[in-house]
Tab-separated table of C-alpha atoms in Angstrom:
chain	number	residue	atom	x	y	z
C	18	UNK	CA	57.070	17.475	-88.131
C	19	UNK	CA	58.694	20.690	-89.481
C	20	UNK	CA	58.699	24.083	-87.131
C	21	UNK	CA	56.004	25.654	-89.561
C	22	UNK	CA	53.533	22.954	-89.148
C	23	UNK	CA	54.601	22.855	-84.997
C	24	UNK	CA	53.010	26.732	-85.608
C	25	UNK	CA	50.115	26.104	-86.862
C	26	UNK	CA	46.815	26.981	-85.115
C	27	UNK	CA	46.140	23.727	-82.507
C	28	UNK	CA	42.325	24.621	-83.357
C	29	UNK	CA	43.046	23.687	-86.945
C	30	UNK	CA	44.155	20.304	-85.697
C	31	UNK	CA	41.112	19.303	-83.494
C	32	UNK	CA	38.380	21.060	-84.283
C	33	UNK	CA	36.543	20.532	-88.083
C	34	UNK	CA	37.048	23.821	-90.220
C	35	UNK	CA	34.063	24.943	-92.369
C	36	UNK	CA	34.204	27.888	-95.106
C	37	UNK	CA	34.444	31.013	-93.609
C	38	UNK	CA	31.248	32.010	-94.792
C	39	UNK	CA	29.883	29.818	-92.495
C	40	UNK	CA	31.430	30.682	-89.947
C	41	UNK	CA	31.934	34.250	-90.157
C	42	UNK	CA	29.680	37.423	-88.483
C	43	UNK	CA	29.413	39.614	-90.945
C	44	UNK	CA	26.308	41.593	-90.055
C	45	UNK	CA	24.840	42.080	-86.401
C	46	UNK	CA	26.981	40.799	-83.697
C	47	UNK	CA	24.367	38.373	-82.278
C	48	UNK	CA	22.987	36.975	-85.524
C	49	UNK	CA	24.945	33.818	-87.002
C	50	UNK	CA	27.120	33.829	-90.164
C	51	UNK	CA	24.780	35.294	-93.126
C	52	UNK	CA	25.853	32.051	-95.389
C	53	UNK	CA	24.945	30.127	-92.359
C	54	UNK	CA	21.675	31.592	-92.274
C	55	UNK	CA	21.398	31.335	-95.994
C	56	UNK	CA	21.969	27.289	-95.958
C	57	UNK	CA	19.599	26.805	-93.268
C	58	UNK	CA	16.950	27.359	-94.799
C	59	UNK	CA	18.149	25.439	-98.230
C	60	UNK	CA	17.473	21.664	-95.529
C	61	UNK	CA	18.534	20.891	-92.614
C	62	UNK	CA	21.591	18.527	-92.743
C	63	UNK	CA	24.105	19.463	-95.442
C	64	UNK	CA	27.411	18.126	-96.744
C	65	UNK	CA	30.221	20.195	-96.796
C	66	UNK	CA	33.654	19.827	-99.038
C	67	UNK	CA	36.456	22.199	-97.651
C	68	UNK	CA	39.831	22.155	-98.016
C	69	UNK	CA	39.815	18.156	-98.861
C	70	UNK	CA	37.387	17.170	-95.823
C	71	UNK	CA	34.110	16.200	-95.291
C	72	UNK	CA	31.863	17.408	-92.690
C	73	UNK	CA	27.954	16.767	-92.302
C	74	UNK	CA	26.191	20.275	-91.000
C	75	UNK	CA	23.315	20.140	-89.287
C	76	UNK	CA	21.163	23.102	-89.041
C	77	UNK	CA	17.441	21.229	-87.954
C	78	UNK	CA	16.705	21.329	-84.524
C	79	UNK	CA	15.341	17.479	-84.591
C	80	UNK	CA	18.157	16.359	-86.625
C	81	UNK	CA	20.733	17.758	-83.822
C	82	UNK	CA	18.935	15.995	-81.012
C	83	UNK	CA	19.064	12.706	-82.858
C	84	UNK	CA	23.437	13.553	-83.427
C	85	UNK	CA	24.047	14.496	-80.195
C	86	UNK	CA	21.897	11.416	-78.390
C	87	UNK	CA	23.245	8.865	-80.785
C	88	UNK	CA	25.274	6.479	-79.315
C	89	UNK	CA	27.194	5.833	-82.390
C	90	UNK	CA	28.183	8.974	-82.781
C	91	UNK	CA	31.435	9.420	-80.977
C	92	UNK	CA	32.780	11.854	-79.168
C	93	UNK	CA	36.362	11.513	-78.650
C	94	UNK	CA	37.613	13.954	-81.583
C	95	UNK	CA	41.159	13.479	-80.327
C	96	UNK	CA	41.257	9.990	-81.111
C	97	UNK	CA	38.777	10.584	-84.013
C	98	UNK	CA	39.492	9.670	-87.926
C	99	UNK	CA	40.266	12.984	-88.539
C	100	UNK	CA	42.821	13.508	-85.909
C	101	UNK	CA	45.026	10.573	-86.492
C	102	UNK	CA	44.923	11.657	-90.261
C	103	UNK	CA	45.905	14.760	-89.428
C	104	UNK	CA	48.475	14.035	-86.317
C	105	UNK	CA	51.210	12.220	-86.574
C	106	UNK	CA	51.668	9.270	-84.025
C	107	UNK	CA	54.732	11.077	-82.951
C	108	UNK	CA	52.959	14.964	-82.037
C	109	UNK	CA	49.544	13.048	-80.944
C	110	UNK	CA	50.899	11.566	-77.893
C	111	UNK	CA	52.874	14.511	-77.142
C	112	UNK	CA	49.877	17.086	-77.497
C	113	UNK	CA	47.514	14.010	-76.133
C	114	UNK	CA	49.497	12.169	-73.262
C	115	UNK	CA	47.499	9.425	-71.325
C	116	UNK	CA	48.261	11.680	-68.077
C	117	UNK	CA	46.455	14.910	-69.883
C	118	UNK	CA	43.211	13.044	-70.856
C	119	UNK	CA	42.689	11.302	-68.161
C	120	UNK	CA	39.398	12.787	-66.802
C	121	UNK	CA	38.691	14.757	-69.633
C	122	UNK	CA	35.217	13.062	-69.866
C	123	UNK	CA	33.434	15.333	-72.268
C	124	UNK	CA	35.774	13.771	-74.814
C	125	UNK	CA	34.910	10.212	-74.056
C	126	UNK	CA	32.221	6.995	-75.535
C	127	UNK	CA	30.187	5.055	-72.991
C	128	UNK	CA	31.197	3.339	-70.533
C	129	UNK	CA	34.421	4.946	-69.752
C	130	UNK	CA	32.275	8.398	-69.826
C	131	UNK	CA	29.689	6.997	-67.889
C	132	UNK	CA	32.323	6.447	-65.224
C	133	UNK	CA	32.537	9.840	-64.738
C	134	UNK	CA	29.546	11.635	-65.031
C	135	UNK	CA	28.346	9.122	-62.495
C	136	UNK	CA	30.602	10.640	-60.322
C	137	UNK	CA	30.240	14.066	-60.561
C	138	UNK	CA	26.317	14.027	-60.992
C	139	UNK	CA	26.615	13.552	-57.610
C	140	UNK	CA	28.364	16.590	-56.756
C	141	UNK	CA	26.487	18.945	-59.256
C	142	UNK	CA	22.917	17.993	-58.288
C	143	UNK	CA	19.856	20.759	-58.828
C	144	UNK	CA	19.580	21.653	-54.565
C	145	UNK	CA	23.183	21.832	-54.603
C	146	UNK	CA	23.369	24.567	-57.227
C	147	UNK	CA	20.707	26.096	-55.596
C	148	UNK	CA	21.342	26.326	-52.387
C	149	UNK	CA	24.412	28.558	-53.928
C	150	UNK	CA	22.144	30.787	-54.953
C	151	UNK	CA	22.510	33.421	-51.765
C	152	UNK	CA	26.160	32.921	-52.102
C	153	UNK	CA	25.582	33.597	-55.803
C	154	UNK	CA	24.172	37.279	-54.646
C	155	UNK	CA	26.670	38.363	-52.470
C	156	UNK	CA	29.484	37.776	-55.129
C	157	UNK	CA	26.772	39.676	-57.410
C	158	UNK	CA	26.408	42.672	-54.941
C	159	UNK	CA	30.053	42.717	-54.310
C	160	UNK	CA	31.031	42.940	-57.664
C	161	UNK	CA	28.129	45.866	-58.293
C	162	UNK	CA	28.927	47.409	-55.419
C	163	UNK	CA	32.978	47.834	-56.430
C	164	UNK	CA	32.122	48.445	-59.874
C	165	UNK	CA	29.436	51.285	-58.908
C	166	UNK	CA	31.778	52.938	-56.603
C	167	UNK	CA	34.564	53.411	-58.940
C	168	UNK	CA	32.179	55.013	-60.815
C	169	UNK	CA	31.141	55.046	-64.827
C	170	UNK	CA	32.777	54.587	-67.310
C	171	UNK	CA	33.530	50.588	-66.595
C	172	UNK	CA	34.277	47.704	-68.739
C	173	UNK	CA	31.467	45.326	-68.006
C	174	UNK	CA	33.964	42.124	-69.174
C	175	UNK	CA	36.884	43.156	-66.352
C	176	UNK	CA	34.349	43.936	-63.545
C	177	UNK	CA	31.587	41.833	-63.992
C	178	UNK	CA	31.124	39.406	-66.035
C	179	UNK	CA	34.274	37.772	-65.344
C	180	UNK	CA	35.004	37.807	-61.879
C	181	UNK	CA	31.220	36.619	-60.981
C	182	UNK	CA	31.808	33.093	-62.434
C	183	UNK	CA	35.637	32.564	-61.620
C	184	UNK	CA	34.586	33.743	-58.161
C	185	UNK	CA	31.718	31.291	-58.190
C	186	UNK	CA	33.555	28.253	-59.529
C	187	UNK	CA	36.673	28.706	-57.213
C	188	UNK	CA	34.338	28.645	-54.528
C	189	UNK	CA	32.628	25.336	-55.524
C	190	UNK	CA	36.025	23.995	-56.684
C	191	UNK	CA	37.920	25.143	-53.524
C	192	UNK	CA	40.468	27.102	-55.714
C	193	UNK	CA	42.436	30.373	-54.290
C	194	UNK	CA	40.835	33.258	-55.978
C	195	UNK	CA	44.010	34.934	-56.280
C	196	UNK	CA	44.892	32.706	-58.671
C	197	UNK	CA	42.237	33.658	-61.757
C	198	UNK	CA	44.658	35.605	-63.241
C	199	UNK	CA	46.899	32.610	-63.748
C	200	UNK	CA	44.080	29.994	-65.060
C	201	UNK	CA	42.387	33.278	-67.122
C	202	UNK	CA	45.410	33.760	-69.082
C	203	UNK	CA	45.949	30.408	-69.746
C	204	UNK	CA	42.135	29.890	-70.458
C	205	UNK	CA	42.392	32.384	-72.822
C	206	UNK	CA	45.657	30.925	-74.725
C	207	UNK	CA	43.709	27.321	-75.095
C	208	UNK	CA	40.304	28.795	-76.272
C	209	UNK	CA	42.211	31.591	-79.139
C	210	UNK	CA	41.916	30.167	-82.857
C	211	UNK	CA	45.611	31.514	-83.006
C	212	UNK	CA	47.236	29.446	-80.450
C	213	UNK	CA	49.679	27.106	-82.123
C	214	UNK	CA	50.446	23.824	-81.461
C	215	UNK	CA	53.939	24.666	-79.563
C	216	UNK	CA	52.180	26.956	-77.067
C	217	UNK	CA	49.177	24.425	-76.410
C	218	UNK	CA	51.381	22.035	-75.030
C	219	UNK	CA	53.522	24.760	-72.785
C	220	UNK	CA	50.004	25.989	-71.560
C	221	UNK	CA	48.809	22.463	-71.230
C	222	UNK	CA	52.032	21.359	-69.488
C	223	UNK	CA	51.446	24.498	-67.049
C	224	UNK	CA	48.130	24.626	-66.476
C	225	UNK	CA	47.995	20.923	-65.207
C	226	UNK	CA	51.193	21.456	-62.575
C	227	UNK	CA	48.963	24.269	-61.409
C	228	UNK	CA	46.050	22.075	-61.289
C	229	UNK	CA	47.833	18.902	-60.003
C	230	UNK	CA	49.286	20.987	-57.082
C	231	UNK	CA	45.502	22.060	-55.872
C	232	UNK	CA	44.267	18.178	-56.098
C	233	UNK	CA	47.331	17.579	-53.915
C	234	UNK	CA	46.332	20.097	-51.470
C	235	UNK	CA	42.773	18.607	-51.232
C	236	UNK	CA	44.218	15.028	-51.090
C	237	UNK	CA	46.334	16.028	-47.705
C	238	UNK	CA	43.739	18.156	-46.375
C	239	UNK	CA	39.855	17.849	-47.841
C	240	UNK	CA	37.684	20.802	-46.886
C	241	UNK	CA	33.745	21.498	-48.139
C	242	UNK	CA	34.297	22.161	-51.641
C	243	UNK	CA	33.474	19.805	-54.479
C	244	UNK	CA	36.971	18.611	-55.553
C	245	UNK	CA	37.042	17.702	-51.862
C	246	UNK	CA	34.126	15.533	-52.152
C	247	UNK	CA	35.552	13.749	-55.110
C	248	UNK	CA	38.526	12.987	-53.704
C	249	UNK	CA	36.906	11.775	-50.491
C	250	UNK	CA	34.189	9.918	-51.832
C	251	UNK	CA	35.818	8.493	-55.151
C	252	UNK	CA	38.020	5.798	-56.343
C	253	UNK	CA	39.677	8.713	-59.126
C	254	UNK	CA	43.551	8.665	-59.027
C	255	UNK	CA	45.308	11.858	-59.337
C	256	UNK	CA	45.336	12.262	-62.949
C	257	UNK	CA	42.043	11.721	-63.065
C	258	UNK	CA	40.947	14.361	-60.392
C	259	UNK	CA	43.737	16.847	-62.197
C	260	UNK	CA	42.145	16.678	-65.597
C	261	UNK	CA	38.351	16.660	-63.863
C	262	UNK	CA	39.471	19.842	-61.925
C	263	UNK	CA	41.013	21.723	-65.080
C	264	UNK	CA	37.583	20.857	-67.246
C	265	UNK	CA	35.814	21.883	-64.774
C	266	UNK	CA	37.572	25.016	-63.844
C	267	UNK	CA	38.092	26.281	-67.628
C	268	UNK	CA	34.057	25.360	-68.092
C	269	UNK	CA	32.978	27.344	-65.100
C	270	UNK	CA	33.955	30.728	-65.791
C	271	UNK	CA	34.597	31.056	-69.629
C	272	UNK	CA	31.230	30.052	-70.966
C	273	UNK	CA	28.831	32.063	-68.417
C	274	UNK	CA	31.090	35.299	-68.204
C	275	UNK	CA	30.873	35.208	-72.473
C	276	UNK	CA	27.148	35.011	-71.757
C	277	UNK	CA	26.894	37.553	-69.413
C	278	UNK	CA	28.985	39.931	-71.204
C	279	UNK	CA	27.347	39.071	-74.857
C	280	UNK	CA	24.145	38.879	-73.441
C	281	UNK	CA	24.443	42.394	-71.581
C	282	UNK	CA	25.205	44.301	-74.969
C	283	UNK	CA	22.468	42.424	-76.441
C	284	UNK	CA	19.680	43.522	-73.917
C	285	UNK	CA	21.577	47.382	-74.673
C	286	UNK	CA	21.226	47.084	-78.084
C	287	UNK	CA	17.171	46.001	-77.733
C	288	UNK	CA	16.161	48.916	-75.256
C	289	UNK	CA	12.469	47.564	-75.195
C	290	UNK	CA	13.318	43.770	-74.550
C	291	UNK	CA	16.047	45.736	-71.495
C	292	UNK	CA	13.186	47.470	-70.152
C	293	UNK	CA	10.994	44.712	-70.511
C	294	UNK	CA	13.395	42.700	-68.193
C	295	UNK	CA	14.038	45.548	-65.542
C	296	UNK	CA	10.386	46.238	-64.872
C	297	UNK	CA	9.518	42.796	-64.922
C	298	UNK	CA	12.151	40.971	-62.892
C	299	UNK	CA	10.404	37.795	-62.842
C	300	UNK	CA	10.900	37.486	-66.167
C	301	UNK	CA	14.687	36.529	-65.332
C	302	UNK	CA	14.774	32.991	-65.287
C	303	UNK	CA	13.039	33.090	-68.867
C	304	UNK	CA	14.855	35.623	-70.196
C	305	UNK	CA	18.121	33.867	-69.856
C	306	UNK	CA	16.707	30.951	-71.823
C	307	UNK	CA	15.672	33.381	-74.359
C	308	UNK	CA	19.608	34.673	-74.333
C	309	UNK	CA	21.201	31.312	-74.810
C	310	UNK	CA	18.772	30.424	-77.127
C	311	UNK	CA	19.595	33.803	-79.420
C	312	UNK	CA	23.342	33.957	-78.971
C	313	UNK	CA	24.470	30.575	-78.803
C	314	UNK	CA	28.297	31.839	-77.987
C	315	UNK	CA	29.181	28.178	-79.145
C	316	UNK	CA	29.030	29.203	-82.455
C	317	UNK	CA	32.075	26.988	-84.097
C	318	UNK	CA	29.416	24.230	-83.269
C	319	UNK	CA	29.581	20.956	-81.394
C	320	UNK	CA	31.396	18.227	-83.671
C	321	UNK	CA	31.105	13.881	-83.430
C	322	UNK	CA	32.193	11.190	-85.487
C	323	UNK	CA	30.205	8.156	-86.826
C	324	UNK	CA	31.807	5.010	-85.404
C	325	UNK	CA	29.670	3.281	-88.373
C	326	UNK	CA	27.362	4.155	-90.765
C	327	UNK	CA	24.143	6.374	-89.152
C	328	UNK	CA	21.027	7.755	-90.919
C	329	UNK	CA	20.273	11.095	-89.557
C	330	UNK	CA	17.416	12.912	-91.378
C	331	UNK	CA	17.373	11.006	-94.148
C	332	UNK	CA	21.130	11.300	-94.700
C	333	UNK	CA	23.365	8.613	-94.314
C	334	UNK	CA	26.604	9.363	-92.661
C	335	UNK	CA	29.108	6.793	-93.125
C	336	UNK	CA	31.698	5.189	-90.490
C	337	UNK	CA	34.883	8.157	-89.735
C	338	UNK	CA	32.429	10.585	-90.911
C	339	UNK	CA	32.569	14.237	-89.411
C	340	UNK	CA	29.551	16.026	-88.197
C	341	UNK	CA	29.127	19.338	-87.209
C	342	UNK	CA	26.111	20.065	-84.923
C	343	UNK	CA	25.992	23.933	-85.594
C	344	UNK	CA	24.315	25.552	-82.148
C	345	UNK	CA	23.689	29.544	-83.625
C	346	UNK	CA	21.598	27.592	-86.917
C	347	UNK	CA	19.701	25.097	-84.899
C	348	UNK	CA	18.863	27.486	-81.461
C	349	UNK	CA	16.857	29.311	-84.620
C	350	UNK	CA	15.264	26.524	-86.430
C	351	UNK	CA	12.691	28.271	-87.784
C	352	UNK	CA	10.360	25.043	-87.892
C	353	UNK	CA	11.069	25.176	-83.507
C	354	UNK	CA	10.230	28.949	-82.979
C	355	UNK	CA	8.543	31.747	-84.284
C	356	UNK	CA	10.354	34.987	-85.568
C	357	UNK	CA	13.690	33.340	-84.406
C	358	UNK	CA	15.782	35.547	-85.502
C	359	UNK	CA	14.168	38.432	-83.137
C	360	UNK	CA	14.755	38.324	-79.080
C	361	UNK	CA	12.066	38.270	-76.726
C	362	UNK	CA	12.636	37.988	-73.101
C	363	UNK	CA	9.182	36.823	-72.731
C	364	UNK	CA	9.308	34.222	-75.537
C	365	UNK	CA	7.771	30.208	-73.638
C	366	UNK	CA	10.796	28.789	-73.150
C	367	UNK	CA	11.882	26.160	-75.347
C	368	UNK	CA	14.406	23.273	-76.545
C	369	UNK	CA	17.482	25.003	-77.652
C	370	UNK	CA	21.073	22.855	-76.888
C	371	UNK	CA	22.822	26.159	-75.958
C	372	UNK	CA	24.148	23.326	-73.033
C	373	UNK	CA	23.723	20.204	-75.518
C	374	UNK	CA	21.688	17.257	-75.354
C	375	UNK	CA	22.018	13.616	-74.577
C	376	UNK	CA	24.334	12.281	-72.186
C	377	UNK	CA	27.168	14.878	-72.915
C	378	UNK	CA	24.252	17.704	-71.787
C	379	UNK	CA	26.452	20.296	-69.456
C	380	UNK	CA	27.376	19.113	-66.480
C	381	UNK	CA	26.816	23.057	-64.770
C	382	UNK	CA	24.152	24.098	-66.630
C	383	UNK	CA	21.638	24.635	-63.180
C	384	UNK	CA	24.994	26.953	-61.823
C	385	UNK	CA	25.113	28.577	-65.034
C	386	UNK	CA	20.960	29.620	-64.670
C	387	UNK	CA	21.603	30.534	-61.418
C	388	UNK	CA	24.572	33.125	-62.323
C	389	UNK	CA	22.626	34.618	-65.213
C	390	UNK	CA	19.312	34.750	-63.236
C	391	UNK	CA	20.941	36.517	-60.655
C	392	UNK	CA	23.338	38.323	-62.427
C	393	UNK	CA	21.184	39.532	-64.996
C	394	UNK	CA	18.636	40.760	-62.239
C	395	UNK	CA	20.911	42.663	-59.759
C	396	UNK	CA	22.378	44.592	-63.052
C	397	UNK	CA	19.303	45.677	-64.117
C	398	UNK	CA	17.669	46.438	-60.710
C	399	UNK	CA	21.066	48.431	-59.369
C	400	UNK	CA	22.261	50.276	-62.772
C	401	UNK	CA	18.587	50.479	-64.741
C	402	UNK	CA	20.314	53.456	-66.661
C	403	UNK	CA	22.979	51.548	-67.945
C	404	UNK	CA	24.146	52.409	-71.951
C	405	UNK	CA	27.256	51.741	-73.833
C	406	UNK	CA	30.405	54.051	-73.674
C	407	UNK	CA	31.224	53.496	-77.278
C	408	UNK	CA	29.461	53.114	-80.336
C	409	UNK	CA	28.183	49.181	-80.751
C	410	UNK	CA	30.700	48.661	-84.063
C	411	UNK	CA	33.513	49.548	-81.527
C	412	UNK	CA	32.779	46.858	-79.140
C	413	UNK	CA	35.366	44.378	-79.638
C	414	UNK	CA	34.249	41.029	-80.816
C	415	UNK	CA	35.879	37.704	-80.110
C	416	UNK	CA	35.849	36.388	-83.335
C	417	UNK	CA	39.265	35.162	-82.578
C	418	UNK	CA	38.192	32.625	-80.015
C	419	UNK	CA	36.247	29.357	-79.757
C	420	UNK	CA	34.275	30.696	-77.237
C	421	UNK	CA	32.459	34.024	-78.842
C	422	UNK	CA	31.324	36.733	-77.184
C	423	UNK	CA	33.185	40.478	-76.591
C	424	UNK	CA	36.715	41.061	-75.008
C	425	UNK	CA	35.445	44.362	-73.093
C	426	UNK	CA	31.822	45.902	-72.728
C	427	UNK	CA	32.502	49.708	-72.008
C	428	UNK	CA	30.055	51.024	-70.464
C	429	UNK	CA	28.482	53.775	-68.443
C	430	UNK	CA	25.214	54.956	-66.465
């Protein structure tokens, strides 16, 4: 493989690409793509030629929960059709190495994924994550607290949203907090559309030293946490626990902090559906459904392959087959909610796969509620002033990254 192909973006490589006006925000910062939008309501599974590939799109709401708790559809993309099309033998097993995806569950078929979500159901049951929820509060307060006495302005992304879930997930995990800046900023290289294929594997290669080293740790001397527990009450080998540990780690802090942060400037940028939500507290737990329904910050969509040929929706999708389940079109399926295009924090809570569905469903998704319930809560109740600093076209989008959401949330009270 020549240098300029070694360059290209490692997201081009793994994850199907779709037109960009599909893909791309071009009008409010919480809606979907406009051509996204547009197509949805033209069916609700569509096939898609780009740049010599062919991906199925699925925009219906019933058609996504059949893809995503289909057993044939697979999904291991990195041993997918498209992958070893696209990868040489040579640069697969050096971006892929058996080491790297061992434990790396969320990218593997019954049984060998059943192996492991066995396991860690265990550790991530419903009391568990809720009994965190007083822990959950003090790492709220704190944060408040620090960010209220350094006064306004503040960037909401730097002292809030982020630190709350990496402090929560080192905690369950048993990681040294003075380490997030370490596993952010190689979080961040991973999850970036621009990160090419030689710097994936150098942040690969570093990021599982740094996790190997902590399963080490834990293997000499347990303690409480939950990487503790799987090493003392597993049969998973070091690899395994390393690769289980960095999924987990990465998972934990990225995905709620983008939703606290995007979800923040959307309550700003709704003042009655914010003051809804601050007078009525016990709305909370509602609300946040309501946010991960409306922002779906997995908005490059959730992709499988058809091991052989599947009808979906009338469609027939044969063996190798991409498909695209697209999260931001189906979490507003018009035929599942009314006015979904509109956010209201009272609105019954419904369906949406903001976490998935089917056995790949999100592992954390009870910590995640808890975060956001109490996150969202305390922010309101301790800073029900807050604004933004800037104008809402200056916030800073993340259009660069897998993950979407904003890179800072200036703002002030």
């Amino acid at each position: 493989m020549t240098t300029a192909e070694r360059q290209r973006s490692a997201q081009e490589l793994i994850r199907p690409q779709l037109p960009s006006e599909l893909t791309k925000r071009d009008g409010c910062p919480f809606d979907p793509a406009s051509g996204l939008t547009e197509l949805s309501g033209q069916g609700r599974i569509h096939r898609i030629e780009h740049n010599g590939e062919t991906v199925w799109l699925v925009t219906g709401h019933e058609e996504a929960r059949a893809v995503l708790a289909e057993p044939r559809m697979s999904s291991d993309r990195i041993n997918s059709p498209r992958a070893r099309k696209l990868i040489s033998p040579e640069l697969h097993a050096e971006l892929f190495p058996p080491q790297r995806r061992a434990g790396s569950f969320i990218f593997m078929d019954a049984p060998e994924h059943t192996r492991f979500r066995r396991l860690l159901t265990g550790q991530f049951t419903v009391r568990r994550m809720r009994d965190l929820t007083p822990r959950v509060h003090e790492i709220v307060t704190a944060q408040l607290d620090a960010m209220i006495e350094k006064g306004p302005p503040a960037d909401l992304v730097h002292d809030f949203a982020l630190p709350v879930p990496s402090l929560v997930i080192c905690e369950l995990l048993g990681v040294d907090y003075g380490d997030r800046d370490e596993f952010q900023r190689r979080t961040a290289k991973l999850l970036s559309l621009t990160t090419t294929i030689e710097e994936q594997i150098k942040v690969n290669t570093d990021l599982g030293l740094f996790m190997r080293s902590l399963v080490r740790d834990k293997q000499k001397k347990p303690g409480d946490d939950l990487l503790s527990g799987l090493v003392r009450d597993t049969d998973l080998n070091t690899d395994e626990l390393t690769g289980i540990a960095n999924l987990l780690l990465i998972a934990g802090h990225e995905t709620t902090a983008n939703m606290l942060a995007l979800g923040t400037f959307a309550l700003l940028e709704h003042p009655d559906e914010f003051a809804k939500l601050r007078e009525h507290p016990e709305l909370a737990e509602n609300a946040v459904e309501e946010l991960l329904r409306y922002l779906s910050i997995i908005s490059m969509g959730v992709s499988r392959h058809a091991k052989e040929d599947v009808t979906i929706g009338g469609a027939t999708i044969r063996a190798g087959e991409t498909v695209v389940v697209s999260v931001p079109a189906v979490n507003r399926d018009e035929s599942q909610y009314d006015n979904p295009h509109e956010l209201h924090v009272d609105r019954p809570r419904g369906h949406h796969v903001a976490f998935g569905h089917g056995i790949h469903q999100c592992l954390g998704q009870q910590l995640a509620r808890v975060e956001m319930t109490v996150a969202f809560t305390e922010l309101l109740r301790r800073l029900p002033t807050l604004k933004l600093a800037v104008p809402a076209d200056e916030v800073p989008l993340r259009t660069d990254m897998s993950i979407y959401g904003v890179h800072e949330l200036p703002v002030t009270w």
